[in-house]
Coordinates of C-alpha atoms and ligand atoms in Angstrom, one line a residue:
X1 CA 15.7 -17.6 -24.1
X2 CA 13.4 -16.2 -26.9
X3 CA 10.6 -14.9 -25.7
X4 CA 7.4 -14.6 -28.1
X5 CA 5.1 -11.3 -27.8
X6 CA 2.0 -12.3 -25.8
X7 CA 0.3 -8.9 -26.2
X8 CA 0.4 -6.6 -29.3
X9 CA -0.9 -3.1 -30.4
X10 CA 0.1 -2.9 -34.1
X11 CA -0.7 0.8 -35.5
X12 CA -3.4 1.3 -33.0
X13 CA -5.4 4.8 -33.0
X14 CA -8.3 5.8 -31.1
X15 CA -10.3 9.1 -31.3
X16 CA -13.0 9.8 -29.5
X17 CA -15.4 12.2 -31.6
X18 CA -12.5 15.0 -33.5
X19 CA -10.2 14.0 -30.6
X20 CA -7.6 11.6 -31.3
X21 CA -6.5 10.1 -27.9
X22 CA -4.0 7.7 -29.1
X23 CA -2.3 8.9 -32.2
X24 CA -0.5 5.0 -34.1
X25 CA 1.1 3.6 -31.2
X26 CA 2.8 0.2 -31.5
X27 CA 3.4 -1.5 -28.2
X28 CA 4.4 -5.3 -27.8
X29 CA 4.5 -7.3 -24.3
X30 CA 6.6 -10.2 -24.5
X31 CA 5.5 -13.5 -22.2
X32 CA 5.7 -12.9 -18.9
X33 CA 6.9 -9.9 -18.4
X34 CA 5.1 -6.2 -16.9
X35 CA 5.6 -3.7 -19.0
X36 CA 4.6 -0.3 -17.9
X37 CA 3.1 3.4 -19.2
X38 CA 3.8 6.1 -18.2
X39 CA 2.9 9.2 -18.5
X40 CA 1.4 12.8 -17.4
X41 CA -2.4 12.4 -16.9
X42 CA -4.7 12.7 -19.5
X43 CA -2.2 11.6 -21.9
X44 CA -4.0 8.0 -23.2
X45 CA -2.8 5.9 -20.3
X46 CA -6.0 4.4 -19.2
X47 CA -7.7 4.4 -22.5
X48 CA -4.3 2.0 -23.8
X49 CA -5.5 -0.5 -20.9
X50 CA -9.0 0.2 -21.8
X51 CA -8.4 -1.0 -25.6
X52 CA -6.7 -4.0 -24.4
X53 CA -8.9 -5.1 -21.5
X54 CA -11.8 -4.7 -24.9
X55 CA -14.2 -2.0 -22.5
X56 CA -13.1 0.5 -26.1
X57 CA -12.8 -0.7 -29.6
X58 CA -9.6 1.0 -32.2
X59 CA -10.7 3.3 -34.2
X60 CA -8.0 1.9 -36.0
X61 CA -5.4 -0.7 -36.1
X62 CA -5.1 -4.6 -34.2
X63 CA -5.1 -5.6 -30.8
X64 CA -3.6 -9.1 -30.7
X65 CA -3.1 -11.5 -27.6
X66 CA -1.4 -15.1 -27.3
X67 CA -1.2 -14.8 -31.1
X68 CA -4.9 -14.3 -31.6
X69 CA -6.4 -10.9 -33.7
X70 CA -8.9 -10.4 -30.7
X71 CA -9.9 -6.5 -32.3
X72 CA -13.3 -7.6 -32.1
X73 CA -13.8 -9.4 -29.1
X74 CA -15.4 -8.3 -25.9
X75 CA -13.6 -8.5 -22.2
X76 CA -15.5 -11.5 -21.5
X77 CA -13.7 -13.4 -24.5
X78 CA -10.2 -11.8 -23.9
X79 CA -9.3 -13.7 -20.5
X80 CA -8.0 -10.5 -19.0
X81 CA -8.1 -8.9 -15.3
X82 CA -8.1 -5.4 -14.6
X83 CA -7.1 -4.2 -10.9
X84 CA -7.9 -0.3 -9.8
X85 CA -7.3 2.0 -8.5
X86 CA -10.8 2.1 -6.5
X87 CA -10.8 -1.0 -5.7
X88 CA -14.2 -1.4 -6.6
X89 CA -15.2 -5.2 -3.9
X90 CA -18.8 -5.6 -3.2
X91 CA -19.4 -4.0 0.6
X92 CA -22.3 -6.1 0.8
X93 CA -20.4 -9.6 0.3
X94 CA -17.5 -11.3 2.7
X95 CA -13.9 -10.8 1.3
X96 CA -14.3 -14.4 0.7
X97 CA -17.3 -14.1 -1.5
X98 CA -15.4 -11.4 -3.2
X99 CA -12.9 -13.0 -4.3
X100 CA -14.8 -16.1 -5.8
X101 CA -17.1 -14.1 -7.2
X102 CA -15.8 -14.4 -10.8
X103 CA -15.4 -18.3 -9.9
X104 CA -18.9 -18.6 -9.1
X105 CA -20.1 -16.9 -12.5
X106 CA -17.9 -19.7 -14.3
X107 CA -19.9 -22.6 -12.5
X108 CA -16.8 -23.7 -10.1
X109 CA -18.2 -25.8 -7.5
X110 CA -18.1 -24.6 -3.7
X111 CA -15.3 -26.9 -2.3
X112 CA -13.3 -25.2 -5.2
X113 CA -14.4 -22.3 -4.8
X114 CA -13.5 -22.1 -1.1
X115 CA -9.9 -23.8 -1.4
X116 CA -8.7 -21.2 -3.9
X117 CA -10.1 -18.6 -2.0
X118 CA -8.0 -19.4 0.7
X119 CA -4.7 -20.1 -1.3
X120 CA -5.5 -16.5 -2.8
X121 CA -5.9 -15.0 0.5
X122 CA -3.0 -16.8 1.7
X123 CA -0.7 -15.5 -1.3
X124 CA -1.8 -11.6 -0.8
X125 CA -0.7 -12.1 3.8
X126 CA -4.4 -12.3 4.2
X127 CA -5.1 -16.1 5.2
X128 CA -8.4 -15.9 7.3
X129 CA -9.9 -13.3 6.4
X130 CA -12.9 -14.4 4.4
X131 CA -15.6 -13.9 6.7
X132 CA -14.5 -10.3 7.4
X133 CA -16.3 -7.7 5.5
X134 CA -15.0 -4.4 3.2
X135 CA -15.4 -1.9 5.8
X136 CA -13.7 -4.2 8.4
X137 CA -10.6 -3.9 6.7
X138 CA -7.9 -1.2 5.2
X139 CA -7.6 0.8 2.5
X140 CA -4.0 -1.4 1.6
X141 CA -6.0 -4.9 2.4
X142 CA -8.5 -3.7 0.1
X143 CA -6.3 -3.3 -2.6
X144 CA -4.8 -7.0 -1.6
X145 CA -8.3 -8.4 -1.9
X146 CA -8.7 -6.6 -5.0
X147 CA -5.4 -8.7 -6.2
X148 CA -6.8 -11.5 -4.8
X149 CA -9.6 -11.7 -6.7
X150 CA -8.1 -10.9 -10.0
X151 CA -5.2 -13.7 -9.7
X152 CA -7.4 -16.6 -8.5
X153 CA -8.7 -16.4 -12.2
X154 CA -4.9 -17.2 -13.1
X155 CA -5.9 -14.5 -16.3
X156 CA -3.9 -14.8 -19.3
X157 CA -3.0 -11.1 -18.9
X158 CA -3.4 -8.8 -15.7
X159 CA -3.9 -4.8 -16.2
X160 CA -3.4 -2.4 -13.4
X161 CA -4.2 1.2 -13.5
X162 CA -2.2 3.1 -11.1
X163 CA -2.9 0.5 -8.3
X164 CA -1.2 2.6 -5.8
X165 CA -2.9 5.9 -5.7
X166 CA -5.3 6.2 -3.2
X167 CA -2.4 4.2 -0.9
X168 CA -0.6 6.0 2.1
X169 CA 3.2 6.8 1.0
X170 CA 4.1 3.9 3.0
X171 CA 2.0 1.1 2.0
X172 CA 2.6 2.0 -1.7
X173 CA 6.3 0.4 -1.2
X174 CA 5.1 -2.6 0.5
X175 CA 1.7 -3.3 -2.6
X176 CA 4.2 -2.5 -5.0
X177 CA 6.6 -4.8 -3.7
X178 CA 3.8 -7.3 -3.6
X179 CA 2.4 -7.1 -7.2
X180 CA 6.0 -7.3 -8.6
X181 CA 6.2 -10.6 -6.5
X182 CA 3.5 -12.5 -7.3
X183 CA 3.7 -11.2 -11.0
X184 CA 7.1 -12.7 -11.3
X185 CA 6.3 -15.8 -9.6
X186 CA 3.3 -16.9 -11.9
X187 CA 4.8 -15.3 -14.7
X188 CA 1.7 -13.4 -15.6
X189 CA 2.4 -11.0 -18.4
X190 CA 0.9 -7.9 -17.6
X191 CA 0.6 -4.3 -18.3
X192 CA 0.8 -1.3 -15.5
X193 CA -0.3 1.9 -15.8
X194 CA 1.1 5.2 -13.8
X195 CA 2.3 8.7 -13.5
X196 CA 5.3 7.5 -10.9
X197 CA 8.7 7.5 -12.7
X198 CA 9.9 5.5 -9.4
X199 CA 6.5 3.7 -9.2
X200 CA 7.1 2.0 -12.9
X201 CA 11.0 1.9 -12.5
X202 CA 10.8 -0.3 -9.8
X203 CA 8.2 -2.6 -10.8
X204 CA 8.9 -2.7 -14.7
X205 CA 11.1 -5.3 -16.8
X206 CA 10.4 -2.1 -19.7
X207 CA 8.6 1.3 -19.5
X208 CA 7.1 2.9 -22.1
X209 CA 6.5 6.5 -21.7
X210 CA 3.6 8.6 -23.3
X211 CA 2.6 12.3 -23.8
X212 CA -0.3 13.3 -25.9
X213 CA -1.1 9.9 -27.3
X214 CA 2.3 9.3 -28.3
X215 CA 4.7 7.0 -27.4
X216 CA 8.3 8.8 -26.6
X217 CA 10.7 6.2 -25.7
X218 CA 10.7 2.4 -25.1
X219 CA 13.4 0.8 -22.4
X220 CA 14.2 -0.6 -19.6
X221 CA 14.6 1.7 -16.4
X222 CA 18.3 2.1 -16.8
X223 CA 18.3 3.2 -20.4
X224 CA 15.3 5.8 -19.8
X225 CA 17.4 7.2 -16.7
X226 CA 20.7 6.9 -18.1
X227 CA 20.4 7.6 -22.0
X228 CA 16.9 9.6 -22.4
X229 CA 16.2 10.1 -26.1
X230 CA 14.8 14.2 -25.9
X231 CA 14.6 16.9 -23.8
X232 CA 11.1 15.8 -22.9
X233 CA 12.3 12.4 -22.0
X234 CA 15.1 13.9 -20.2
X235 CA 13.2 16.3 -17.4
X236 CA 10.3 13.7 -17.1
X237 CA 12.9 10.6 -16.1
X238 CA 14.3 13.1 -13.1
X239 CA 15.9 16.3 -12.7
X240 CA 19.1 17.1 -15.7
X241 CA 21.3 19.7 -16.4
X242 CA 21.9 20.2 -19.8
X243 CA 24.9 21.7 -20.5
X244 CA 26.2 23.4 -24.1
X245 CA 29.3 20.9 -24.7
X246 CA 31.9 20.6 -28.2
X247 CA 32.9 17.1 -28.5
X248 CA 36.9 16.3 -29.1
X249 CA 38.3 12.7 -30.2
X250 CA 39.2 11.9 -26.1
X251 CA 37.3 14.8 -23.9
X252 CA 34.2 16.6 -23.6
X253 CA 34.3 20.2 -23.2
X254 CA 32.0 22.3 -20.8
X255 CA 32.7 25.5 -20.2
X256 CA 36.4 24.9 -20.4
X257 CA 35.9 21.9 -18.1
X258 CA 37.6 19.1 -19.9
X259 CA 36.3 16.0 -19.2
X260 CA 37.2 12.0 -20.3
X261 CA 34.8 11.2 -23.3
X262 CA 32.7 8.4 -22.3
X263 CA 32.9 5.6 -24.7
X264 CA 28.9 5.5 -25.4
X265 CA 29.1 9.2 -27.0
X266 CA 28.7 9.6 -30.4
X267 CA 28.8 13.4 -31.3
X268 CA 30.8 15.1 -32.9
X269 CA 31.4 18.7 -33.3
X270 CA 29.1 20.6 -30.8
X271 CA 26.0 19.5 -28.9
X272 CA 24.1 19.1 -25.5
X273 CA 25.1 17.1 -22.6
X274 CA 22.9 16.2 -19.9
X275 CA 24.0 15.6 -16.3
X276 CA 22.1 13.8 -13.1
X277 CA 22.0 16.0 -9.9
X278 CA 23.7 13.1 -8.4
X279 CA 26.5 12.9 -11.1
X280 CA 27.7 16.5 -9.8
X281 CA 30.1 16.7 -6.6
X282 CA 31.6 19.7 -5.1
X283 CA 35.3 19.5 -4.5
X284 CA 38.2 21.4 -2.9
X285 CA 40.7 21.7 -5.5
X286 CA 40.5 21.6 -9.4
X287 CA 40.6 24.2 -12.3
X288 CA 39.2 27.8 -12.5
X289 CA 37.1 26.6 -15.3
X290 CA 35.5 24.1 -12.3
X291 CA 34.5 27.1 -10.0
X292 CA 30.9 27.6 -8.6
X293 CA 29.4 29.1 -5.8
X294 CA 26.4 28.0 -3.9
X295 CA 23.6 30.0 -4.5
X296 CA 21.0 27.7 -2.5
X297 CA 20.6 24.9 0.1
X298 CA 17.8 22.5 0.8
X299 CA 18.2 19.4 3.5
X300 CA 16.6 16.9 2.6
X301 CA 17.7 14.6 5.2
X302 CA 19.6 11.9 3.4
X303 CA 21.1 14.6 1.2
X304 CA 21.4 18.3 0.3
X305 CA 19.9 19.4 -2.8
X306 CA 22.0 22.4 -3.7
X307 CA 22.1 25.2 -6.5
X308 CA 25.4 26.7 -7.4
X309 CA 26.0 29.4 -10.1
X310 CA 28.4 27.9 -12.8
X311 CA 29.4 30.0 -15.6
X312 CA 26.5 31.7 -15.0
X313 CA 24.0 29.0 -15.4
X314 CA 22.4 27.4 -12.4
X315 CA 22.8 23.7 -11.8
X316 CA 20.9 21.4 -9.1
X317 CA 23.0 19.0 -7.8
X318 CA 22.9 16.7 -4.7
X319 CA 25.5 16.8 -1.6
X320 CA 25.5 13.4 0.7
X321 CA 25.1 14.7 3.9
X322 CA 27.8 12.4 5.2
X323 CA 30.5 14.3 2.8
X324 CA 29.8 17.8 3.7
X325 CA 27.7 20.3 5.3
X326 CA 27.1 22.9 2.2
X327 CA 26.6 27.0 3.0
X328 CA 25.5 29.7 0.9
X329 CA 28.1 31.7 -0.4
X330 CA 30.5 29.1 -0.3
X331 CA 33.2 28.5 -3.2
X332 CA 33.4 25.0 -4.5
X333 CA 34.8 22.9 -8.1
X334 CA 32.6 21.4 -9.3
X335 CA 33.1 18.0 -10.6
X336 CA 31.3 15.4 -13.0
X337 CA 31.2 11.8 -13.1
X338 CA 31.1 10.3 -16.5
X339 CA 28.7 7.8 -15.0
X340 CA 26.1 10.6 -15.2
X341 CA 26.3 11.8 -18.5
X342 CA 24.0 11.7 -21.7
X343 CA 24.6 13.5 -24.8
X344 CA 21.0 14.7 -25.8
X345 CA 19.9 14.5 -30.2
X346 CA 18.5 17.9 -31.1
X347 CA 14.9 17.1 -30.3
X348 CA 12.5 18.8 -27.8
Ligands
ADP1 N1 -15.0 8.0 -23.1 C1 -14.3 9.1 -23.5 N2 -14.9 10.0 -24.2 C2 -14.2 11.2 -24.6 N3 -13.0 11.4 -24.2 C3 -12.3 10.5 -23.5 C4 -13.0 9.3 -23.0 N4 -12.1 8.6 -22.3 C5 -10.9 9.4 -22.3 N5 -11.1 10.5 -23.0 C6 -10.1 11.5 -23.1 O1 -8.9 10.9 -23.6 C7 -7.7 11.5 -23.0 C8 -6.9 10.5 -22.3 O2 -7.5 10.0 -21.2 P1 -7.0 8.8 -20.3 O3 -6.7 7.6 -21.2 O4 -7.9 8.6 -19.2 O5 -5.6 9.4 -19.8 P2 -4.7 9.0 -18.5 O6 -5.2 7.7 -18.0 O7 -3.3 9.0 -19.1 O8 -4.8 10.1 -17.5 C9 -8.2 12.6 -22.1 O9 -8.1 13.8 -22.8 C10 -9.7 12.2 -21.8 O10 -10.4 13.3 -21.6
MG2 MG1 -5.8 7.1 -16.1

């Protein structure tokens, strides 16, 4: 299947006064999919969203959708909707009135009006509740109205900035679950902004992370977790130990700890090699080079995160607490599964 770029930023800056916010980023959505940011705040997220959705103009470079150079057009000619997140409904209006609201300013007539209404409410798990009111209803229906009312314009492009965030921990799964839904089954290519690594892993076909206006690494979950391209990239995507290694033609030295070279490493010579928590396991027999001792437990409930003293470095790693009940003091080998491993470019 080729897919075609819907939404493009080619070269696109924006300073505000001496203050350059977003320093040349190039970012490209092809159609159909969500692409997310993210990113620590303050670091240009919203003000990306903002130059698409046409609420801020570049200072330099083009903002194209479906095709079309639409740099100089304003939100009302981009066909775009943004959800919050504040949800921002009208308290004074019925859900229902909410949600045709944008309907009504286009001139649809009523009976149109108030069957997509109800399909919308219907797709969001809210069928009947367009004479109910904001305050009758939850924070998490809020946010589903909020949905609601942005897909029943069937939008050419749907923004969200960080929709989740004023959500209880256990709603967040269930909206997120939700928006990933219905954007996959009207294929509405859209853009979603956050600071959650496991917020954008699991709703993204690709993540883009940013710091400082910059864009550090472009991929889909598994190659940001599994092959981050800097240090930075490396402790943002989740806890790493980096590890001083020297690279042979069939095994990877740490510390004296020979390990099988996995076949997607390229260095040569010496380098840095970075290992997931859960990549580390703590067995009973092995090599002296292997030996650690536990310096610190943590339950966790599923697991233990543990700290043992390698070599004298410190290294986080994660027990199952199926497999074993760790102690401090106790002597273990420590083992690590290739699975886990990233060789790291000499870049912060
Ligand atoms: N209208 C504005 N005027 C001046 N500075 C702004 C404006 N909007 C955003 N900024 C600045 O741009 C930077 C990025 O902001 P923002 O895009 O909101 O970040 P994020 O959404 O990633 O938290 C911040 O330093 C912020 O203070
Ligand atoms: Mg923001």
């Amino acid at each position: 299947m080729t897919q075609t770029n819907f939404v493009e930023l080619r070269n696109v800056t924006k300073r505000f006064g001496s203050n350059t916010v977003i320093d040349n980023i190039n970012l490209a959505i092809p159609q159909g999919q969500m692409v997310t940011l993210l990113g620590p705040s303050g670091c240009g997220k919203t003000t990306v969203l903002r130059l698409v959705a046409g609420l801020e103009k570049p200072s330099e470079g083009q903002i194209l959708i479906d095709g079309e150079d639409v740099t100089e057009r304003s939100i009302q000619q981009r066909d775009i909707c943004m959800v919050f997140q504040s949800y921002a409904l009208f308290p004074h209006m019925s859900l229902g009135e909410n949600i045709g609201y944008g309907l009504k300013m286009l001139g649809t007539s009523k009976a149109e009006i108030k069957q997509r209404v109800r399909e919308a409410l219907a797709l969001v798990d809210l069928d009947g509740f367009e004479d109910r009111f904001v305050d009758q209803i939850s924070g998490g229906q809020q946010q589903r109205v909020a949905l609601a009312r942005a897909l029943i314009l069937k939008p050419k492009v749907l923004l969200f900035d960080e929709p989740l965030s004023n959500l209880d921990a256990n709603l967040r799964r269930s909206m997120r679950d939700k928006i990933r839904e219905l954007q996959k089954q009207f294929n509405i290519t859209s853009l979603y902004v956050t600071h959650d690594q496991s917020e954008a892993f699991a709703v993204s076909d690709k993540v883009l992370v940013m710091n400082k206006g910059h864009i550090m690494q472009i991929g889909s979950p598994q190659e940001l977790y599994r092959h981050p391209a800097s240090r930075f990239m490396a402790s943002f995507m989740g806890d790493a130990n980096l590890f001083p290694a020297a690279f042979a033609d069939d095994y990877v030295d740490i510390y004296g700890y020979r390990l099988a070279r996995p076949a997607h490493f390229a260095s040569r010579g010496e380098g840095t090699v970075g290992v997931r928590p859960e990549a580390i396991t703590l067995g009973e027999q092995g090599d002296d080079s292997q030996r650690c001792v536990i310096r610190h437990v943590a339950y966790m409930g599923p697991q233990y995160e543990v700290i043992v003293e390698w070599h004298d470095q410190q290294i986080l790693l994660q027990v199952n607490a199926t497999r074993l009940q760790p102690n401090v003091g106790e002597s273990y080998y420590l083992e690590i599964h290739p699975y886990g491993m990233f060789t790291l470019p000499d870049v912060e």
